[in-house]
Coordinates of C-alpha atoms and ligand atoms in Angstrom, one line a residue:
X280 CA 121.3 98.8 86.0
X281 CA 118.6 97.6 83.8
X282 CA 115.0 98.7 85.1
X283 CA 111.9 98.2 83.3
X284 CA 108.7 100.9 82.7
X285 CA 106.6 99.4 85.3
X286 CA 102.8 100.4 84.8
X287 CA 102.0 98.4 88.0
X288 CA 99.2 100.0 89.9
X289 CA 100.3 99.2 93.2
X290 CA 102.4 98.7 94.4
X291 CA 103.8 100.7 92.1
X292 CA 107.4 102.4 90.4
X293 CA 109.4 104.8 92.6
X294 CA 111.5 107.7 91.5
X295 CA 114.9 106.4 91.0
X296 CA 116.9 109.5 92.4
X297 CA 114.7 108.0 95.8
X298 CA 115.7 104.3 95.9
X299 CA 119.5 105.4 95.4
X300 CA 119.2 107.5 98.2
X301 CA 117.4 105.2 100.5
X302 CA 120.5 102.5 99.0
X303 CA 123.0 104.7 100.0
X304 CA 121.7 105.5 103.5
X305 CA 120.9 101.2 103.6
X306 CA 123.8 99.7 106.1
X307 CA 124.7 103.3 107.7
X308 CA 122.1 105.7 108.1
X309 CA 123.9 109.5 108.1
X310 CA 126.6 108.3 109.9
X311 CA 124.1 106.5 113.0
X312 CA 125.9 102.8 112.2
X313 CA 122.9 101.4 111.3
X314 CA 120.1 101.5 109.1
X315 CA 116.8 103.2 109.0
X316 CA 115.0 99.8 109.7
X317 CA 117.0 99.0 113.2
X318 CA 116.5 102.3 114.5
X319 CA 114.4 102.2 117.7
X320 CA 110.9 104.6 117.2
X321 CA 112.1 106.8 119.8
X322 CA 115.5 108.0 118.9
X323 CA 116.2 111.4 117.4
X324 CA 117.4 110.3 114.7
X325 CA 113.8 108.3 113.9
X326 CA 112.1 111.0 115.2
X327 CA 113.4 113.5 112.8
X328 CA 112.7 111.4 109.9
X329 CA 109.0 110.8 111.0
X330 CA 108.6 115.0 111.7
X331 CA 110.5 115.6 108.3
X332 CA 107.9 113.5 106.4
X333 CA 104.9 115.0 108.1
X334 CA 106.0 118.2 107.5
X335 CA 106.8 117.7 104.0
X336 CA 103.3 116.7 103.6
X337 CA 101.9 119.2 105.4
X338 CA 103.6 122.1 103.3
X339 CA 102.9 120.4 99.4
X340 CA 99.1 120.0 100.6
X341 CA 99.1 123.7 102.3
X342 CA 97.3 122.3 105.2
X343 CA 95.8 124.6 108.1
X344 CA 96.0 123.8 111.5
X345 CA 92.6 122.4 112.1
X346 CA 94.0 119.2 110.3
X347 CA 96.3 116.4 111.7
X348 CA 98.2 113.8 109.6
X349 CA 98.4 110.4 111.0
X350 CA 100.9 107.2 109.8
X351 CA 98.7 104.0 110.6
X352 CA 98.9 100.7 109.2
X353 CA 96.3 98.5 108.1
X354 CA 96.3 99.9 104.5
X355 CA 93.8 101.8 103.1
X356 CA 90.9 99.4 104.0
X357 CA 91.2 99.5 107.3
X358 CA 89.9 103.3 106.8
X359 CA 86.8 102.0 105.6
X360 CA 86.2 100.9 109.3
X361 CA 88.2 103.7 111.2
X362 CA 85.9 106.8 109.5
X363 CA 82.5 105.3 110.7
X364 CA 83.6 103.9 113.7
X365 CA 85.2 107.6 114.8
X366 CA 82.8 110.0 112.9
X367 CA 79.7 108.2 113.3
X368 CA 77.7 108.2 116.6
X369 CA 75.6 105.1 117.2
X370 CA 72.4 106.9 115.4
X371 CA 74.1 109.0 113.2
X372 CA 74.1 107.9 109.0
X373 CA 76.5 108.9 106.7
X374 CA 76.0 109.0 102.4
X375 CA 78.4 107.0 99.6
X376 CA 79.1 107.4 96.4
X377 CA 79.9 104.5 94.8
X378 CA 81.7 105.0 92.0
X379 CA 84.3 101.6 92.2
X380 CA 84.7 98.4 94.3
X381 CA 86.7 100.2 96.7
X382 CA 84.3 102.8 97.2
X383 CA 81.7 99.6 98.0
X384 CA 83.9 98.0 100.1
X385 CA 83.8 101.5 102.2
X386 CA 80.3 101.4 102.3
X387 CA 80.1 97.6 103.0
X388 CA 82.4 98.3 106.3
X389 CA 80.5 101.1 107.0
X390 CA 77.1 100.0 106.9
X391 CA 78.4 96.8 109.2
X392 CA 78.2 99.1 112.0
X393 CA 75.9 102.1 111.2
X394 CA 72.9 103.0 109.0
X395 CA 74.6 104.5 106.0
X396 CA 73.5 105.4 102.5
X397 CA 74.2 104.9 99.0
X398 CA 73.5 108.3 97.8
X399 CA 75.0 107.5 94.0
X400 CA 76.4 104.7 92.2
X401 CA 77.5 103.5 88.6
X402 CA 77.7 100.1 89.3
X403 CA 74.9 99.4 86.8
X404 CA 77.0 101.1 84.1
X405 CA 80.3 99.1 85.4
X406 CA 81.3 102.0 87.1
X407 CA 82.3 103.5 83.3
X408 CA 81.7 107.0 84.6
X409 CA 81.9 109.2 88.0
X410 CA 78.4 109.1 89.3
X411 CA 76.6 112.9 89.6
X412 CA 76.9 113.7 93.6
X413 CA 73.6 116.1 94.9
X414 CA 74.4 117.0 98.3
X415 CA 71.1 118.9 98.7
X416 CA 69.6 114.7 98.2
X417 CA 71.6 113.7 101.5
X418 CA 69.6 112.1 104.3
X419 CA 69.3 114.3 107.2
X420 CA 70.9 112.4 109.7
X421 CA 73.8 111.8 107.4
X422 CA 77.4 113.1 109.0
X423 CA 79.6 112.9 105.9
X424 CA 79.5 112.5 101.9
X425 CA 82.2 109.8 101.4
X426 CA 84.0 109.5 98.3
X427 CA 86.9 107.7 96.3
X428 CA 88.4 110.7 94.5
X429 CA 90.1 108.2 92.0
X430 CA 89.0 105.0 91.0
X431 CA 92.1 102.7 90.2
X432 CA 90.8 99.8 88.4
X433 CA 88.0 101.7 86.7
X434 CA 90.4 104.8 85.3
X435 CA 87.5 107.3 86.4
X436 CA 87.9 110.3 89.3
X437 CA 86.4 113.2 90.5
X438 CA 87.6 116.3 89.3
X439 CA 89.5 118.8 92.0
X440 CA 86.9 121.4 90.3
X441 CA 84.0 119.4 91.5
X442 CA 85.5 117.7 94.2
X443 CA 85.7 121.4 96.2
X444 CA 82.5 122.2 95.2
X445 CA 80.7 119.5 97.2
X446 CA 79.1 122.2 99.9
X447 CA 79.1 119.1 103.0
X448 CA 81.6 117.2 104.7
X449 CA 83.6 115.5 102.5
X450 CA 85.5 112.0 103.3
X451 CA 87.7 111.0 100.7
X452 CA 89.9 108.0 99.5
X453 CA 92.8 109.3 97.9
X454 CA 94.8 105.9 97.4
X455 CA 95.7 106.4 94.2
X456 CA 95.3 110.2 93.3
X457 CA 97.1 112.1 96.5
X458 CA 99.3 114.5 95.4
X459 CA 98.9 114.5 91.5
X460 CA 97.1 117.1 91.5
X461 CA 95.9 120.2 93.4
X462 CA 93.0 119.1 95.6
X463 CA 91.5 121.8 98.3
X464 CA 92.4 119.2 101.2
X465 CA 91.4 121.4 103.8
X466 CA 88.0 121.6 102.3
X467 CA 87.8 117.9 103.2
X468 CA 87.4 116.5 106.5
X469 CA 89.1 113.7 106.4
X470 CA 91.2 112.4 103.3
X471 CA 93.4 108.8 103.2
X472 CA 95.9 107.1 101.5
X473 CA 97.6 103.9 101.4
X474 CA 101.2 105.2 100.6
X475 CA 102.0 102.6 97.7
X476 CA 100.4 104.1 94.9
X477 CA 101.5 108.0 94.8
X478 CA 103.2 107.9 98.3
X479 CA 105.5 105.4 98.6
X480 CA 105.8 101.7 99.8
X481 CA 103.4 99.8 101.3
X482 CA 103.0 99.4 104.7
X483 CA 101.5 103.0 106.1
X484 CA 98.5 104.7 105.3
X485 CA 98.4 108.8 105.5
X486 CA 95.0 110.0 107.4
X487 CA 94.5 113.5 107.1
X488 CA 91.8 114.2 109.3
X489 CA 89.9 117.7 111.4
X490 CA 90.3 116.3 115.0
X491 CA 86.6 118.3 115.7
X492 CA 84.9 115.5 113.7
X493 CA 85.6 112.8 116.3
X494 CA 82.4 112.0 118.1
X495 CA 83.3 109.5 120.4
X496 CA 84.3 110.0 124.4
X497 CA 87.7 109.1 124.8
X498 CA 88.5 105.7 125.9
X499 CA 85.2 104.3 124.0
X500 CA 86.7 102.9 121.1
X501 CA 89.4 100.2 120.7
X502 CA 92.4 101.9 121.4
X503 CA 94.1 101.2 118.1
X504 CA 91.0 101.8 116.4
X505 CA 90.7 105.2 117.8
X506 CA 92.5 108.1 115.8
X507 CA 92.4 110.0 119.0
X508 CA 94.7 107.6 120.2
X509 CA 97.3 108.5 117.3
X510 CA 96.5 111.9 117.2
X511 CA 97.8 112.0 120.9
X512 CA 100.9 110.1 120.3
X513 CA 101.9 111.6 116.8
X514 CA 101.5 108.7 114.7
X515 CA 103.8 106.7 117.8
X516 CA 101.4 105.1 119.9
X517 CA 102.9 101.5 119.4
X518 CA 105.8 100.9 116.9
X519 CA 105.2 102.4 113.1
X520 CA 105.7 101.4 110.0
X521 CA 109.4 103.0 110.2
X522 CA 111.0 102.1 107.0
X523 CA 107.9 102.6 105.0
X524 CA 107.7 106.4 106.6
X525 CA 111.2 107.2 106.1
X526 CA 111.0 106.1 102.3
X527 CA 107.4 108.4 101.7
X528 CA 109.4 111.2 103.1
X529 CA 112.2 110.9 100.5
X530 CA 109.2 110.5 97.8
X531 CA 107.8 113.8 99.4
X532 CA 111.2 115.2 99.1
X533 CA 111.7 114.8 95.4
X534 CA 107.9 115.7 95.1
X535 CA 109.1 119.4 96.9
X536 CA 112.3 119.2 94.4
X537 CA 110.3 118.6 91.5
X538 CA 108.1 121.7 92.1
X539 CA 105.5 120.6 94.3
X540 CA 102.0 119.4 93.5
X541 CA 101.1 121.9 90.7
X542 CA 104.1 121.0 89.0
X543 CA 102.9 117.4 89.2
X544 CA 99.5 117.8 88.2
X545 CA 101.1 120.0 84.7
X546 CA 103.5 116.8 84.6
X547 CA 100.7 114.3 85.2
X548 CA 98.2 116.1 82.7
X549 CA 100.6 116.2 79.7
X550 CA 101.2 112.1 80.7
X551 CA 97.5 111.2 80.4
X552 CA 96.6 113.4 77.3
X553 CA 99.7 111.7 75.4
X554 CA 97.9 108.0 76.5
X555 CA 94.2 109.4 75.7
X556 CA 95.2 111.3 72.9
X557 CA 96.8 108.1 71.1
X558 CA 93.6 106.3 72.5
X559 CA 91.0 108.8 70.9
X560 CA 92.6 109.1 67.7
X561 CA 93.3 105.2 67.2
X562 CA 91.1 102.7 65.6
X563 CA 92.0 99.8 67.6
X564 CA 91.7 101.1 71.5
X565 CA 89.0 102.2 73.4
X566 CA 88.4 104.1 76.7
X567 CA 84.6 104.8 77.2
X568 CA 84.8 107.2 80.1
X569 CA 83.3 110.9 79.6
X570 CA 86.5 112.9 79.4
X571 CA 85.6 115.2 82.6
X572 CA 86.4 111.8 84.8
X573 CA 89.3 110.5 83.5
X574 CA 91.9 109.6 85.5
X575 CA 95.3 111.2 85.6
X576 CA 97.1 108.2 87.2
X577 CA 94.8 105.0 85.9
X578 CA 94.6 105.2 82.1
X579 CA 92.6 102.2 81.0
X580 CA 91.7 100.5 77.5
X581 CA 90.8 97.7 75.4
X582 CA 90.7 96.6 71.8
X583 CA 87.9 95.1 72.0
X584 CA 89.5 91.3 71.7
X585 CA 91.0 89.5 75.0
X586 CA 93.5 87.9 72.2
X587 CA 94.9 91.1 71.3
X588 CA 95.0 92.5 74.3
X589 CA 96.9 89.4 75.8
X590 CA 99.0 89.8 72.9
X591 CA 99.4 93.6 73.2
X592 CA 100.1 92.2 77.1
X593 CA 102.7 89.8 75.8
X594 CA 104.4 91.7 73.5
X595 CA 104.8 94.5 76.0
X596 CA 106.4 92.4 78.2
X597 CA 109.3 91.6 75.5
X598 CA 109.9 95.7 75.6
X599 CA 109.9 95.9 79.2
X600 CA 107.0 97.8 79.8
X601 CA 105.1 95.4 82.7
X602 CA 102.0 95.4 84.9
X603 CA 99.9 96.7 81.8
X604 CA 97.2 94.5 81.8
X605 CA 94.1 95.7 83.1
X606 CA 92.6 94.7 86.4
X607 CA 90.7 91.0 86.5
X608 CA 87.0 92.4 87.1
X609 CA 87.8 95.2 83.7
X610 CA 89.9 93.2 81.7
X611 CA 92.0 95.1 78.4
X612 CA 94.7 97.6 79.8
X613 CA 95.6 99.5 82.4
X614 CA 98.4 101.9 82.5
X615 CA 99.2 103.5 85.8
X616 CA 101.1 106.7 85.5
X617 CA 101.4 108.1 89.2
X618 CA 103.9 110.8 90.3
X619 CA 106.8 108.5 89.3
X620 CA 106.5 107.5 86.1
X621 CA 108.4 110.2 84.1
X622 CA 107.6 111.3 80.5
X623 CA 109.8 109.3 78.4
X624 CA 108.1 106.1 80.4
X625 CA 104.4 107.1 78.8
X626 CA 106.2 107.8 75.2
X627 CA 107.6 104.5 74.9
X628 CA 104.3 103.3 75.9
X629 CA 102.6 105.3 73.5
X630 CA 105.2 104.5 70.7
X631 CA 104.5 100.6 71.5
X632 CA 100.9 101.3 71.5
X633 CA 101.3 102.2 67.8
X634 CA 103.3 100.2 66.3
X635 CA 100.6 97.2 67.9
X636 CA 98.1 98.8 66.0
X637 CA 100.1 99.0 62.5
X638 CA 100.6 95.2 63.3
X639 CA 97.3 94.4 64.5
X640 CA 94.8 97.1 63.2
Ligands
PLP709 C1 94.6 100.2 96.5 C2 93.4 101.0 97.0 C3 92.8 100.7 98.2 C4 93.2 99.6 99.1 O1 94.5 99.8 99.7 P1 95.1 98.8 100.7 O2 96.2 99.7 101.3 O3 95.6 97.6 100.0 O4 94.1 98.5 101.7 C5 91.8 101.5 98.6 N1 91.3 102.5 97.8 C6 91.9 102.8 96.6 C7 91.3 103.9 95.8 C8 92.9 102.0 96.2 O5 93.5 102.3 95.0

């Protein structure tokens, strides 16, 4: 079995131990006679899987019982329309920081149906940096500070330390930095996922969410569009994303057997100070972001010349490192190192990364 080091950032490389598992279970799922995918929602055996997986979740975040976790589909954009919708009332505003594109897209969708606020931004800076967040400058009316705790294509995040600072309620977008390292979540009051970066496949979204923030009279909303409706139903209202559930609960398993969240963040940090370490100390790559807001899971870079980075691209390729190159709207380099990616993956990285520059320096 031949598999490459794939620096995709979503969807993105699973532990291996996972997708044996999930190939040995494939045709006859603990002894059921059939697979995970032709289960019906409501059998035990589903209904295990779907508990296991929330409660896996529930004990690697610590989470108190004011907080729910919901599986909906729609990705993680369809959040963007879900929190104001269900936390805003008609008159209420709520304040963004946009430190991304999908942290604009939230406040695009937002501001389609209620009177929100940019409260930061480093757009003008091309989002090189997390933006500076005063919560004493949000407008009175404003229900929630939303926030994308890691910014995927733009390598920048806001720190756990600063993130549980923020003295308001907090809304966050944790696509691409859920579980890789220790976040207060039950300082936030609401906190989302799409599963495919950190989580799992595509396909299901986590919502982690305090049911008192809800503002809306039941039956008010569309039904699907209501997280009162899932709440109520445990993530079963209509049919989930069954497959994609049962795979992020083997993900959360190996998470639990690798030693839980701390152990992630130790493993993530000594990952991303290999890549920015050989970064800093290079003449031919660059990363630009002040070091407090540097990702953990998106390390980005350029050499300063789109023909060497295509052929730093290229010539990854032949070594069977993929999904390097950088996102369209950044160019350069991107490497995403999320929960899966082991060690050894980001040394051969960094080992190509070297012998490019002796080449090309
Ligand atoms: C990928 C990503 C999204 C979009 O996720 P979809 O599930 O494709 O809608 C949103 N926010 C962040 C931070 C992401 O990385």
């Amino acid at each position: 079995m031949e598999r490459v080091l794939n620096f995709s950032a979503g969807p993105s490389t699973l532990p291996v131990e996972v997708l044996e598992k999930a190939s040995d279970d494939m045709v006859n799922y603990r002894g059921s006679g059939m697979s995970v995918m032709e289960m019906s929602h409501r059998s035990a055996e589903y209904e295990a899987i779907q508990e296991d997986a929330k409660a896996s979740l529930r004990s690697l975040l610590s989470l108190d019982d004011d907080h729910d976790v919901l599986f909906l589909q729609g990705g993680a954009s369809l959040q963007f329309t879900m929190i104001p919708m269900n936390l805003l009332s008609k008159d209420d505003s709520a304040s963004y920081v946009i430190s991304g594109s999908w942290a604009k897209k939230a406040h695009k969708e937002a501001a389609l149906l209620r009177p929100v606020e940019i409260l930061a931004s480093s757009e003008d800076d091309g989002f090189s940096y997390f933006p500076k967040i005063s919560v004493d400058e949000m407008a009175k009316d404003s229900k929630y500070l939303y926030v994308c705790a890691n910014n995927t294509i733009y390598g920048t995040r806001l720190s756990p330390e600063r993130m549980n600072a923020l003295d308001t309620t907090v809304v966050a977008d944790m696509s691409s930095n859920i579980l890789s390292e220790v976040y207060d979540v039950n300082k936030l009051g609401l906190a989302f996922a799409g599963a495919q970066k950190n989580l799992g496949p595509s396909g299901v979204t986590v919502v982690i969410l305090k049911k008192d923030l809800l503002v809306n009279e039941k039956g008010t909303l569309p039904t699907m569009l209501d997280y009162r409706t899932h709440i109520e139903k445990d993530s079963k209202f209509n049919t989930p994303p069954c497959y994609s559930i049962y795979i992020c609960g083997l993900v959360l398993d190996w998470v639990k057997r690798m030693g839980g969240v701390e152990a992630m963040e130790a493993r993530n940090k000594e990952k991303a100070k290999l890549l920015y370490d050989t970064i800093d100390n290079s003449g031919l790559y660059k990363n630009v972001i002040p070091e407090e807001d540097r990702s953990l899971t998106n390390v980005v870079f350029v050499t300063g010349s789109k023909e060497l980075d295509a052929e730093f691209v290229k010539g990854a390729k032949e070594k069977g490192i993929v999904n390097i190159k950088g996102h369209r709207s950044v160019g350069g380099m991107r490497a995403s190192i999320y929960n899966a990616m082991d060690i050894e993956g980001v040394e051969a990285l960094v080992d190509y990364m070297k012998e490019f520059e002796r080449n090309n320096g």
